[in-house]
XYZ file of C-alpha atoms in Angstrom:
229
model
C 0.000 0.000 0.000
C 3.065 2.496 0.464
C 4.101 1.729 -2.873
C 0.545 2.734 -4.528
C 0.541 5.867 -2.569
C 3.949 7.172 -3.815
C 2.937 6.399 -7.484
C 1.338 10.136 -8.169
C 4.674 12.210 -6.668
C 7.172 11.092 -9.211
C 4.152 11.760 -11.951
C 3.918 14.797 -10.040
C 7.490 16.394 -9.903
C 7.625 15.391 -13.448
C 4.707 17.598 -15.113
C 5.441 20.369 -12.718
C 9.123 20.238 -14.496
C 7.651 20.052 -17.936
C 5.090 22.360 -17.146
C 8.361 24.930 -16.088
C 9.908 24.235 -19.250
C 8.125 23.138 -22.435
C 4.239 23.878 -21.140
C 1.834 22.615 -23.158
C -1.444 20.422 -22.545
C 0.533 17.366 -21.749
C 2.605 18.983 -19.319
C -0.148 20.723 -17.103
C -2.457 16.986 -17.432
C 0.167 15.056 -16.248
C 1.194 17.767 -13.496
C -2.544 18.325 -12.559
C -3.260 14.209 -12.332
C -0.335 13.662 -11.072
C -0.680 15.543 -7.658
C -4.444 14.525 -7.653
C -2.647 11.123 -7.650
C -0.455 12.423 -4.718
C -3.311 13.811 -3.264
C -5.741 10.717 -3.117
C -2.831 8.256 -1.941
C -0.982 10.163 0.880
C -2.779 12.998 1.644
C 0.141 14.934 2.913
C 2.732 14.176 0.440
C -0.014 16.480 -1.859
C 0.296 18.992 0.882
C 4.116 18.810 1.029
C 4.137 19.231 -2.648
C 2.159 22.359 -2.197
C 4.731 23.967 0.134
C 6.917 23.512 -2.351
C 5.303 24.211 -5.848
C 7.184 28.144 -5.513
C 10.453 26.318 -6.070
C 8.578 25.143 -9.290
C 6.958 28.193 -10.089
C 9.867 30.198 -9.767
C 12.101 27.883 -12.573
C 9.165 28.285 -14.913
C 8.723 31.733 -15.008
C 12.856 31.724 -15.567
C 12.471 29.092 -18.244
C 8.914 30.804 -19.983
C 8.606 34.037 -18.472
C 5.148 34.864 -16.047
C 2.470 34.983 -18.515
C 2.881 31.447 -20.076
C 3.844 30.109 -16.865
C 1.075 31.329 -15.260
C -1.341 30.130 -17.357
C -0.252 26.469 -17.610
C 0.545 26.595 -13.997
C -3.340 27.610 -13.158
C -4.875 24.822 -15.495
C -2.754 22.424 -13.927
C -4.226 23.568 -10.265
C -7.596 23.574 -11.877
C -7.435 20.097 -13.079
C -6.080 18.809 -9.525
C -9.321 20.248 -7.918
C -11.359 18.894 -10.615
C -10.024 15.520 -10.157
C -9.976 15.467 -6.302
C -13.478 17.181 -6.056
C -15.517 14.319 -5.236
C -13.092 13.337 -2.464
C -13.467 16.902 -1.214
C -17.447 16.741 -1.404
C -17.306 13.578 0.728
C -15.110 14.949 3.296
C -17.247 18.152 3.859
C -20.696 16.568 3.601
C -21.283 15.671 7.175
C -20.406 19.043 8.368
C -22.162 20.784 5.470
C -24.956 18.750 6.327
C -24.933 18.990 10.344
C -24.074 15.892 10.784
C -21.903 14.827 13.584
C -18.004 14.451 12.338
C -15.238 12.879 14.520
C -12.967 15.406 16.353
C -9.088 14.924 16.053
C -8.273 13.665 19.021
C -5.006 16.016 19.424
C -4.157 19.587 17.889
C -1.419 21.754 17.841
C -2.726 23.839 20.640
C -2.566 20.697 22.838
C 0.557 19.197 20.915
C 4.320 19.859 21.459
C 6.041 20.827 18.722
C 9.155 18.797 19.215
C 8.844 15.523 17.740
C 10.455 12.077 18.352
C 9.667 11.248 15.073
C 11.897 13.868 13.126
C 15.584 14.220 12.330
C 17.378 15.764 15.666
C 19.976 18.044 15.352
C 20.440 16.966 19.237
C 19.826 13.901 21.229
C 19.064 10.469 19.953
C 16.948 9.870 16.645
C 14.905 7.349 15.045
C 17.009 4.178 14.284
C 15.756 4.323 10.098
C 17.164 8.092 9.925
C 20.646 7.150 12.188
C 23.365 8.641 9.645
C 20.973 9.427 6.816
C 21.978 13.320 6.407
C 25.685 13.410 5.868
C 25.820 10.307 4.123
C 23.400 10.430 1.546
C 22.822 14.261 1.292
C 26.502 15.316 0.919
C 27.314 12.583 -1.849
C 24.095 12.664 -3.800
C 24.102 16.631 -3.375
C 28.492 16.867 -4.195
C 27.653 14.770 -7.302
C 24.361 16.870 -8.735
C 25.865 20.286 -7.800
C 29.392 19.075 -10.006
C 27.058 19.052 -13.115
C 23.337 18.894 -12.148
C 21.694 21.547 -14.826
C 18.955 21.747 -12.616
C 20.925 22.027 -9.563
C 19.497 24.941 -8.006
C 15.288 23.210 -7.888
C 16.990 20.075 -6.663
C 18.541 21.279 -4.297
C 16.148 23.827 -2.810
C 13.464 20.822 -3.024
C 15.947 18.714 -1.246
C 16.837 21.456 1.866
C 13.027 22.161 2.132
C 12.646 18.926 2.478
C 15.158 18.259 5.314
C 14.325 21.206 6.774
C 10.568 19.989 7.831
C 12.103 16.982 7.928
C 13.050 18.391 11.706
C 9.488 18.929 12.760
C 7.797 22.354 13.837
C 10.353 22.641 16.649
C 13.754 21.248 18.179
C 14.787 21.597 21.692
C 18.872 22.172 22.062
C 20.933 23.080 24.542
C 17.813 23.653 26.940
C 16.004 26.082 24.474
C 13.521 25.610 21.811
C 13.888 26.688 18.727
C 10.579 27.279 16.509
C 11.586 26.220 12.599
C 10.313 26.886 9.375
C 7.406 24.725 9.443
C 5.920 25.749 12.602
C 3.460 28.090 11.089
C 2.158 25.293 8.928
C 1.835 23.068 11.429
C -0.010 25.471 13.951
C -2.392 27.113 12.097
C -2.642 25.569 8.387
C -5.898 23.568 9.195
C -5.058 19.427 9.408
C -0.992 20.469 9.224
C -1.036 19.096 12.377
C -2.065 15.701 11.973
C 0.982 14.554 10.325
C 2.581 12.981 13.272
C 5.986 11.858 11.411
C 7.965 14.951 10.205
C 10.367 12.334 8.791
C 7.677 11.420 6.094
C 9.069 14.646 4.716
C 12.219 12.736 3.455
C 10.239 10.344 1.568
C 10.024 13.428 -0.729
C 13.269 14.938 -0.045
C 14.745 11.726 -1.168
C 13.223 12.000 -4.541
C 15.246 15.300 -5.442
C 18.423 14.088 -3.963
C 17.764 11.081 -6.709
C 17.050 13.433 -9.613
C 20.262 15.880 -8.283
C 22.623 12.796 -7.839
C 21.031 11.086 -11.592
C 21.513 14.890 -12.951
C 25.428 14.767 -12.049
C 25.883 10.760 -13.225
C 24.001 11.662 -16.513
C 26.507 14.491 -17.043
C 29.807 12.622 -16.757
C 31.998 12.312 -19.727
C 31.204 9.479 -22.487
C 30.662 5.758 -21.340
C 31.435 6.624 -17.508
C 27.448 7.767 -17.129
C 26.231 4.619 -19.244
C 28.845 2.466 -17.085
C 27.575 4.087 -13.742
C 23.967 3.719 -14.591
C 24.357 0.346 -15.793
């Protein structure tokens, strides 16, 4: 089932990149069904896509300048809602309707910010993410930035990434620091559900691929073919 619900974000990342640089109908359907995709099989991966669509929106009005960017950009939005509309009617019917609907049963004005399940820049961490962040980051990241053409989204999808990777808060050296995702997470309605800040490297990890395949894909003659084979 964690396979199925990944299937929309590469579809995703990949129309949002074609929408930034070629445009066209293809490029804003498969962007548009690909984070309905996202959307309907991990709920938050859709919204951490969101968070960081101004990466993408910011390379395509580089690539095609604001107007066309714009435009393709908006009927790729529209389509999402289109497609996730009847998941969206189903959700707000009860409540629409008067009916009763189940209360979370924590928020983040009962919540902690500081997570157990996040990256620590302090203290122990999960066992899965135990040497993740210098390893993989800084050869992935040494190898895209060599060559990578598109260096600069990969990378700032990779840091964001990381970044809320930490959770809304970390406490170190007896004080707590209140990080870039913290305003998400207390007052974006259902930001606070997600429970495991270290989802966020589920996505993270997909730019580090396409930075570290960007460098590979750029070496000299057969040494990409050899590396990739």
């Amino acid at each position: 089932l964690t396979q199925v619900a990944v299937v929309g974000l590469p579809l995703a990342v990949l129309g949002l990149l074609d929408v930034a640089e070629r445009g066209g109908r293809r490029a804003w359907v498969l962007a548009g069904v690909g984070m309905a995709l996202t959307g309907i099989g991990y709920w938050f991966h859709a919204q951490f896509m969101l968070v960081l669509a101004p990466a993408f929106a910011v390379h395509a009005v580089r690539q095609r300048g604001l107007r066309d960017a714009a435009r393709d950009l908006s009927k790729a939005a529209g389509l999402t809602l289109l497609l996730i509309s009847p998941w969206l009617v189903a959700l707000a019917a009860p409540r629409l309707l008067g009916h009763w609907t189940p209360r979370p049963p924590m928020t983040a004005a009962f919540m902690s910010p500081v997570f157990a399940d996040a990256l620590q820049l302090s203290g122990p961490q999960p066992r899965g993410l135990q040497g993740w962040l210098p390893v993989v980051l800084g050869l992935a990241a040494g190898l895209g930035l060599w060559r990578g053409r598109r260096r600069g989204l990969w990378l700032t999808g990779a840091l964001v990434c990381i970044g809320f990777a930490l959770g809304p808060a970390q406490d170190i050296g007896g004080t707590r620091w209140l990080l870039p995702s913290f305003p998400l997470w207390r007052w974006v309605p259902g930001f606070d559900r997600m429970l495991h800040p270290d989802r966020w490297l589920e996505v993270g990890g997909l730019f580090i691929v396409l930075l570290a395949g960007e460098g590979l894909a750029r070496l000299p003659g057969r040494a990409a073919w050899a590396t990739w084979g």
